């Protein structure tokens, strides 16, 4: 339920605050991106770095974004401006807008794949008999015009929901659907634990080979932790601007992080036993999950029904995430540029559509067109997740740690002194020192990697 204060909507239940931020966090990042990143970066070695970054860097930065958003009830630009008038911090908002539009572009392509799988499963045309190789379902749906069409359709759905506004669209959908997706994932986990490749799959995911940890693994794990928590681009800040005065920020941050990484681990438990049971390679990259899942559904009784339901929920989980990333540019256009919400939504969607088409064509006519060895799809993913989000998170952490008034910050975590928050000093220490230094060092690494590529 939402109520209007001044002219901004406010989520007025604690459940709604958690459900919407979890709705933003949980999406393709957990179910599609996490398994493929873990698969290409050594499984357990990646998982352990990812967990460490979620807890040590992700949670503090999430707290920082929440506190800025709720303290100012504003978008990323307004938040920086209100908290440090006359300074130029708000420019990091542009980074957030660019990152959100880049993510929206490639994300819509993958979300388009889920639509194709869902419809093909429902109509019985998902060909389970040949999930691998040149004639696989995946190849069939990522070549030609269909993926482009689904990307466009997905973006239309996203625009349609956004035009409905915050209160109606986002909240209602995520309150009901996220728990349902969670239950379905648990059911698929149980199924994967009965597969013959269970032990191999679980040991790939949970037994880290520490010798595999290198700068590439570290950077990817950092990127994944920020991507998955929707951090570093002002998205959580914008959502927190809708939190009520009673929402406990620290608790909401921890709950969001735990649920989000929980879903990623569930996805890993579903995918890796299947990868080893069916003799596939964990390193197939962005196509991994879409190649493996048909094998899983194939051996289930009523596979087509499970498959339809799963892809339907995954599609909805993607929409709750794309809605949140679209909010960044929309609130910028409405609150900074004084556009109507309708116009702002249409402008953002048009930009995302152009980017989405470039990414969709990366699997077809633009396959050969690479920059630094990456197609548009891979480039947009790499630049946004591994570079823009960590930098955005670092700026936010430096700002809250060093610049934001500490009394104001404390008031946010104690809800004006009404609640206790024993971790305040620890949080400030992390925001001042640990997060910026760690991200900066990892980021230097990424420049090293980039210059090797060039
Ligand atoms: N966190 C979302 C996911 O895991 C993706 C996302 C990134 C959403 C950035 C908003 C902002 O799918």
XYZ file of C-alpha atoms and ligand atoms in Angstrom:
466
model
C 0.000 0.000 0.000
C 1.225 3.445 -0.686
C 0.194 6.834 0.475
C 1.033 10.198 -1.016
C 3.072 12.701 0.953
C 3.661 16.021 -0.749
C 3.799 14.832 -4.317
C 5.813 11.666 -3.851
C 4.473 8.227 -3.159
C 5.708 6.449 -0.020
C 5.702 2.707 0.649
C 3.945 2.440 3.963
C 4.631 -1.096 5.030
C 7.981 -2.588 5.958
C 7.196 -5.596 3.846
C 6.623 -3.382 0.825
C 10.006 -1.687 1.328
C 11.798 -5.032 1.434
C 9.716 -6.573 -1.322
C 10.389 -3.754 -3.750
C 14.119 -3.530 -3.148
C 14.365 -7.315 -3.326
C 12.254 -7.092 -6.485
C 14.866 -4.771 -7.949
C 17.795 -6.848 -6.743
C 16.491 -10.283 -7.688
C 16.352 -10.806 -11.394
C 18.431 -12.078 -14.257
C 21.501 -10.999 -12.286
C 20.967 -13.876 -9.889
C 19.534 -16.528 -12.142
C 21.266 -15.851 -15.449
C 24.374 -13.779 -14.690
C 25.560 -15.352 -11.443
C 25.775 -18.959 -12.761
C 27.562 -17.932 -15.939
C 30.034 -15.669 -14.127
C 30.679 -18.356 -11.521
C 31.011 -20.942 -14.293
C 33.642 -18.962 -16.184
C 35.544 -17.835 -13.081
C 36.244 -21.042 -11.259
C 32.986 -21.803 -9.386
C 33.832 -21.886 -5.679
C 36.642 -19.332 -6.012
C 34.179 -16.896 -7.536
C 31.457 -17.646 -4.993
C 33.670 -16.910 -2.030
C 34.862 -13.581 -3.490
C 31.297 -12.682 -4.403
C 30.082 -13.375 -0.858
C 32.930 -11.415 0.655
C 32.155 -8.420 -1.563
C 28.419 -8.565 -0.867
C 29.023 -8.456 2.879
C 32.045 -6.181 3.120
C 31.338 -3.742 0.300
C 27.786 -4.318 -0.924
C 25.977 -4.006 2.403
C 27.746 -0.778 3.473
C 27.201 0.839 0.068
C 23.575 -0.287 0.131
C 23.214 1.361 3.538
C 24.813 4.509 2.124
C 22.410 4.619 -0.819
C 19.406 3.975 1.416
C 20.351 6.733 3.817
C 20.920 9.295 1.061
C 17.659 8.413 -0.656
C 15.475 8.523 2.412
C 17.152 11.552 3.975
C 16.512 13.636 0.880
C 13.463 11.935 -0.666
C 15.064 12.694 -3.960
C 16.729 11.141 -6.979
C 20.510 10.730 -7.148
C 21.097 14.284 -8.444
C 18.868 15.951 -5.873
C 20.245 13.762 -3.102
C 23.862 14.830 -3.675
C 22.803 18.429 -4.170
C 20.716 18.648 -1.015
C 23.353 16.996 1.138
C 26.281 19.033 -0.190
C 24.924 22.221 -1.730
C 27.252 24.045 -4.062
C 29.530 21.048 -4.543
C 29.666 19.021 -7.703
C 28.951 15.534 -6.375
C 25.735 15.240 -8.288
C 27.686 14.691 -11.477
C 28.058 11.064 -10.490
C 24.346 10.915 -11.253
C 25.198 11.020 -14.954
C 27.280 7.894 -14.479
C 24.229 6.270 -12.906
C 22.023 7.241 -15.820
C 24.489 5.955 -18.400
C 24.999 2.708 -16.464
C 21.267 2.177 -16.087
C 20.635 2.660 -19.798
C 23.503 0.340 -20.751
C 22.213 -2.325 -18.388
C 18.669 -1.885 -19.596
C 19.899 -2.479 -23.154
C 21.554 -5.868 -22.710
C 19.207 -6.943 -19.935
C 16.236 -6.557 -22.266
C 17.830 -8.951 -24.724
C 18.173 -11.654 -22.085
C 14.693 -10.890 -20.774
C 13.553 -11.320 -24.379
C 15.043 -14.828 -24.349
C 12.944 -15.637 -21.292
C 9.816 -14.499 -23.145
C 10.700 -16.734 -26.081
C 11.333 -19.730 -23.798
C 8.116 -19.081 -21.904
C 5.963 -18.855 -25.006
C 7.689 -21.771 -26.728
C 7.207 -23.914 -23.607
C 3.549 -22.952 -23.317
C 2.815 -23.687 -26.951
C 4.784 -26.927 -26.850
C 7.330 -25.765 -29.405
C 10.349 -25.620 -27.091
C 12.310 -28.448 -28.575
C 13.630 -30.416 -25.623
C 15.042 -33.127 -27.827
C 17.975 -31.110 -29.068
C 19.076 -28.677 -26.407
C 22.687 -28.523 -27.535
C 24.685 -27.748 -30.610
C 24.071 -25.822 -33.756
C 20.404 -26.723 -34.040
C 19.621 -26.173 -30.408
C 16.673 -24.205 -29.225
C 19.033 -21.549 -27.980
C 20.709 -21.096 -31.348
C 17.311 -21.020 -32.969
C 16.121 -18.250 -30.771
C 19.200 -16.099 -30.703
C 19.618 -15.936 -34.440
C 17.320 -14.161 -36.851
C 14.635 -11.613 -36.107
C 12.819 -13.230 -33.237
C 15.234 -12.208 -30.467
C 15.119 -8.654 -31.751
C 11.352 -8.759 -31.709
C 11.297 -10.082 -28.131
C 13.707 -7.410 -26.969
C 11.381 -4.789 -28.399
C 8.311 -6.455 -26.902
C 9.993 -6.703 -23.529
C 10.847 -3.004 -23.581
C 7.255 -2.209 -24.505
C 6.038 -4.202 -21.487
C 8.511 -2.329 -19.318
C 7.294 1.022 -20.623
C 3.692 -0.001 -20.119
C 4.296 -0.838 -16.445
C 6.264 2.371 -15.903
C 3.464 4.493 -17.242
C 1.301 3.046 -14.462
C 3.480 4.754 -11.812
C 5.355 3.526 -8.764
C 2.536 2.599 -6.484
C 0.366 0.575 -8.800
C 2.741 -1.309 -11.022
C 5.905 -2.160 -9.172
C 4.654 -2.807 -5.721
C 1.718 -5.071 -6.408
C 3.689 -7.238 -8.792
C 6.742 -7.769 -6.632
C 4.778 -8.459 -3.441
C 3.146 -11.526 -4.905
C 5.646 -12.765 -7.415
C 8.968 -12.807 -5.642
C 7.872 -15.339 -2.979
C 6.436 -17.531 -5.718
C 9.677 -17.470 -7.674
C 11.557 -18.365 -4.506
C 9.372 -21.452 -3.952
C 9.826 -22.591 -7.519
C 13.595 -22.223 -7.247
C 13.596 -24.352 -4.099
C 11.614 -27.051 -5.893
C 14.110 -27.047 -8.785
C 16.998 -27.192 -6.333
C 15.572 -30.320 -4.765
C 15.246 -31.813 -8.213
C 18.842 -30.952 -9.135
C 20.061 -32.604 -5.946
C 18.726 -35.908 -7.253
C 20.732 -35.711 -10.482
C 23.766 -37.974 -11.030
C 26.158 -35.015 -11.360
C 25.111 -33.641 -7.981
C 28.408 -34.164 -6.184
C 30.514 -32.793 -8.987
C 28.220 -29.775 -9.380
C 28.127 -28.986 -5.686
C 31.848 -29.374 -5.311
C 32.409 -27.062 -8.301
C 30.294 -24.424 -6.602
C 31.187 -24.867 -2.950
C 34.789 -26.105 -2.869
C 36.887 -23.106 -3.740
C 40.212 -23.666 -5.399
C 41.982 -20.628 -3.985
C 44.706 -20.796 -6.599
C 42.068 -19.723 -9.125
C 41.539 -16.343 -7.480
C 43.162 -13.717 -9.689
C 42.469 -10.107 -10.584
C 39.922 -11.097 -13.206
C 37.962 -13.250 -10.768
C 38.068 -10.498 -8.148
C 36.854 -7.822 -10.512
C 34.077 -9.982 -11.904
C 32.948 -10.912 -8.406
C 32.900 -7.229 -7.450
C 30.919 -6.365 -10.570
C 28.497 -9.212 -9.920
C 27.926 -8.213 -6.305
C 27.091 -4.627 -7.294
C 25.048 -5.649 -10.307
C 23.053 -8.144 -8.314
C 22.322 -5.688 -5.511
C 21.407 -2.969 -8.051
C 24.120 -0.796 -6.510
C 26.239 2.078 -7.676
C 23.819 3.825 -9.990
C 21.377 5.429 -7.619
C 18.716 2.808 -8.087
C 18.480 1.807 -4.449
C 18.760 5.484 -3.562
C 15.697 6.265 -5.638
C 13.775 3.357 -4.102
C 14.759 4.376 -0.582
C 13.338 7.809 -1.292
C 9.962 6.049 -1.200
C 10.631 4.289 2.150
C 8.520 5.353 5.109
C 10.063 7.021 8.159
C 9.721 3.725 10.048
C 11.668 1.527 7.655
C 14.818 0.284 9.383
C 17.577 0.876 6.895
C 20.234 -1.430 8.352
C 17.872 -4.350 8.667
C 16.422 -3.793 5.206
C 19.934 -3.717 3.716
C 20.984 -6.978 5.353
C 17.711 -8.683 4.447
C 18.000 -7.546 0.835
C 21.604 -8.751 0.585
C 20.873 -12.132 2.148
C 17.800 -12.823 0.065
C 19.564 -11.685 -3.074
C 22.651 -13.826 -2.617
C 20.417 -16.670 -1.413
C 18.654 -16.639 -4.771
C 21.993 -16.617 -6.608
C 23.166 -19.641 -4.640
C 19.876 -21.439 -5.323
C 20.383 -20.765 -9.023
C 23.900 -22.217 -8.751
C 22.571 -25.330 -7.012
C 20.045 -25.762 -9.814
C 22.462 -25.216 -12.671
C 25.801 -26.845 -11.788
C 24.616 -30.372 -10.892
C 22.737 -30.300 -14.203
C 25.814 -29.043 -16.081
C 27.837 -32.026 -14.872
C 25.001 -34.533 -15.163
C 24.409 -33.736 -18.803
C 28.059 -33.407 -19.788
C 27.937 -29.671 -20.510
C 30.646 -27.112 -19.884
C 30.264 -24.629 -17.011
C 32.210 -22.114 -19.075
C 29.797 -21.415 -21.883
C 29.243 -17.799 -20.799
C 26.021 -15.802 -21.185
C 24.221 -18.692 -22.873
C 24.872 -21.160 -20.027
C 21.570 -21.045 -18.187
C 19.491 -21.095 -21.336
C 21.375 -24.131 -22.607
C 21.224 -26.045 -19.347
C 17.633 -25.433 -18.301
C 16.017 -27.346 -21.184
C 17.955 -30.432 -20.038
C 16.509 -30.026 -16.567
C 12.968 -29.558 -17.797
C 13.330 -32.420 -20.250
C 13.804 -34.979 -17.494
C 10.991 -33.641 -15.311
C 7.490 -35.050 -15.572
C 5.317 -32.279 -17.043
C 8.497 -30.493 -18.138
C 6.699 -28.033 -20.417
C 4.475 -26.817 -17.581
C 7.427 -26.305 -15.211
C 9.311 -24.600 -17.946
C 6.452 -22.222 -18.783
C 5.959 -21.318 -15.140
C 9.649 -20.834 -14.522
C 10.239 -18.566 -17.496
C 7.074 -16.628 -16.745
C 8.325 -15.889 -13.233
C 11.803 -15.134 -14.486
C 10.313 -12.707 -16.965
C 8.397 -11.008 -14.163
C 11.498 -10.906 -11.956
C 13.309 -9.229 -14.842
C 10.554 -6.667 -15.219
C 10.713 -5.701 -11.539
C 14.445 -5.102 -12.073
C 14.148 -3.181 -15.341
C 11.409 -1.028 -13.855
C 13.808 -0.075 -11.065
C 16.684 0.739 -13.400
C 14.382 2.792 -15.640
C 13.321 4.842 -12.618
C 16.780 6.434 -12.533
C 16.513 8.210 -15.842
C 12.778 8.809 -15.411
C 13.146 10.550 -12.053
C 16.027 12.529 -13.527
C 13.905 13.773 -16.417
C 10.846 14.469 -14.249
C 12.530 16.017 -11.223
C 15.530 17.692 -12.842
C 14.269 18.492 -16.311
C 10.629 19.002 -15.296
C 9.268 16.675 -17.951
C 5.948 14.963 -17.460
C 6.281 11.390 -16.238
C 4.805 10.161 -19.475
C 7.300 12.017 -21.628
C 10.217 11.043 -19.365
C 9.223 7.393 -19.608
C 8.965 7.541 -23.372
C 12.337 9.279 -23.762
C 14.107 6.757 -21.497
C 12.439 3.861 -23.246
C 13.436 5.170 -26.662
C 17.097 5.358 -25.623
C 16.934 1.877 -24.123
C 15.305 0.627 -27.303
C 18.218 1.879 -29.417
C 20.731 0.237 -27.062
C 18.619 -2.910 -26.873
C 18.624 -3.250 -30.637
C 22.420 -2.909 -30.777
C 22.735 -5.664 -28.167
C 20.164 -7.899 -29.828
C 21.965 -7.555 -33.167
C 25.195 -8.608 -31.423
C 23.920 -12.151 -31.731
C 23.203 -11.730 -35.437
C 24.353 -9.188 -38.021
C 26.658 -7.318 -35.600
C 28.331 -10.457 -34.286
C 31.632 -9.628 -35.931
C 31.649 -6.003 -34.811
C 33.761 -5.962 -31.664
C 35.306 -3.263 -29.514
C 38.233 -4.394 -27.327
C 37.300 -7.909 -28.376
C 33.731 -7.558 -27.115
C 30.427 -7.382 -28.951
C 28.056 -4.555 -27.978
C 26.240 -6.967 -25.698
C 29.409 -7.970 -23.841
C 30.803 -4.450 -23.859
C 27.682 -2.899 -22.344
C 27.677 -5.593 -19.678
C 31.386 -5.216 -18.910
C 31.468 -1.434 -18.835
C 28.363 -1.045 -16.713
C 28.862 -3.887 -14.234
C 32.609 -3.994 -13.819
C 33.419 -0.314 -14.204
C 30.489 2.098 -13.824
C 28.762 0.436 -10.864
C 31.908 0.053 -8.730
C 32.887 3.675 -9.431
C 29.362 4.883 -8.612
C 29.456 2.834 -5.399
C 32.861 4.205 -4.496
C 31.723 7.802 -4.951
C 28.639 7.174 -2.846
C 30.692 5.548 -0.124
C 33.245 8.394 -0.030
C 30.427 10.918 0.035
C 28.481 9.338 2.882
C 31.645 8.439 4.805
C 33.399 11.808 4.510
C 30.945 14.499 3.458
C 27.446 13.741 4.698
C 26.563 15.178 8.087
C 27.011 12.340 10.597
C 24.105 13.436 12.787
C 21.807 13.284 9.816
C 23.250 9.905 8.899
C 22.781 8.554 12.396
C 19.223 9.858 12.463
C 18.557 7.801 9.327
C 19.792 4.582 10.911
C 18.101 5.107 14.267
C 14.912 6.521 12.748
C 15.423 9.827 14.562
C 16.586 8.111 17.746
C 13.555 5.830 18.006
C 15.571 2.680 17.332
C 19.009 1.386 18.213
C 21.661 0.856 15.570
C 24.788 -0.497 17.268
C 26.811 -0.776 14.048
C 26.899 2.901 13.216
C 30.597 3.484 13.844
C 31.559 0.299 12.067
C 29.458 1.342 9.099
C 31.078 4.775 8.935
C 34.525 3.189 9.183
C 33.742 0.897 6.269
C 32.343 3.739 4.192
C 35.296 5.982 4.918
C 38.112 3.538 4.465
C 37.392 -0.037 3.495
C 34.924 0.365 0.634
C 36.662 3.172 -1.269
C 40.122 1.638 -0.898
C 39.049 -1.857 -1.861
C 37.033 -0.688 -4.843
C 39.797 1.640 -5.953
C 42.389 -1.131 -5.863
C 40.135 -3.514 -7.726
C 39.352 -0.798 -10.196
C 43.023 -0.126 -10.888
C 43.196 -3.775 -11.722
C 40.429 -3.380 -14.232
C 42.323 -0.618 -15.997
C 45.252 -2.976 -16.190
C 43.038 -5.562 -17.770
C 41.587 -3.067 -20.188
C 45.005 -1.864 -21.307
C 46.012 -5.467 -21.927
C 42.980 -5.839 -24.124
C 43.685 -2.717 -26.118
N 19.984 -6.374 -9.646
C 19.302 -6.693 -10.846
C 19.435 -8.183 -11.091
O 20.120 -8.862 -10.389
C 19.842 -5.914 -12.012
C 19.886 -4.436 -11.766
C 21.101 -3.782 -11.865
C 18.746 -3.740 -11.472
C 21.176 -2.432 -11.634
C 18.797 -2.363 -11.246
C 20.028 -1.726 -11.339
O 18.884 -8.705 -11.995
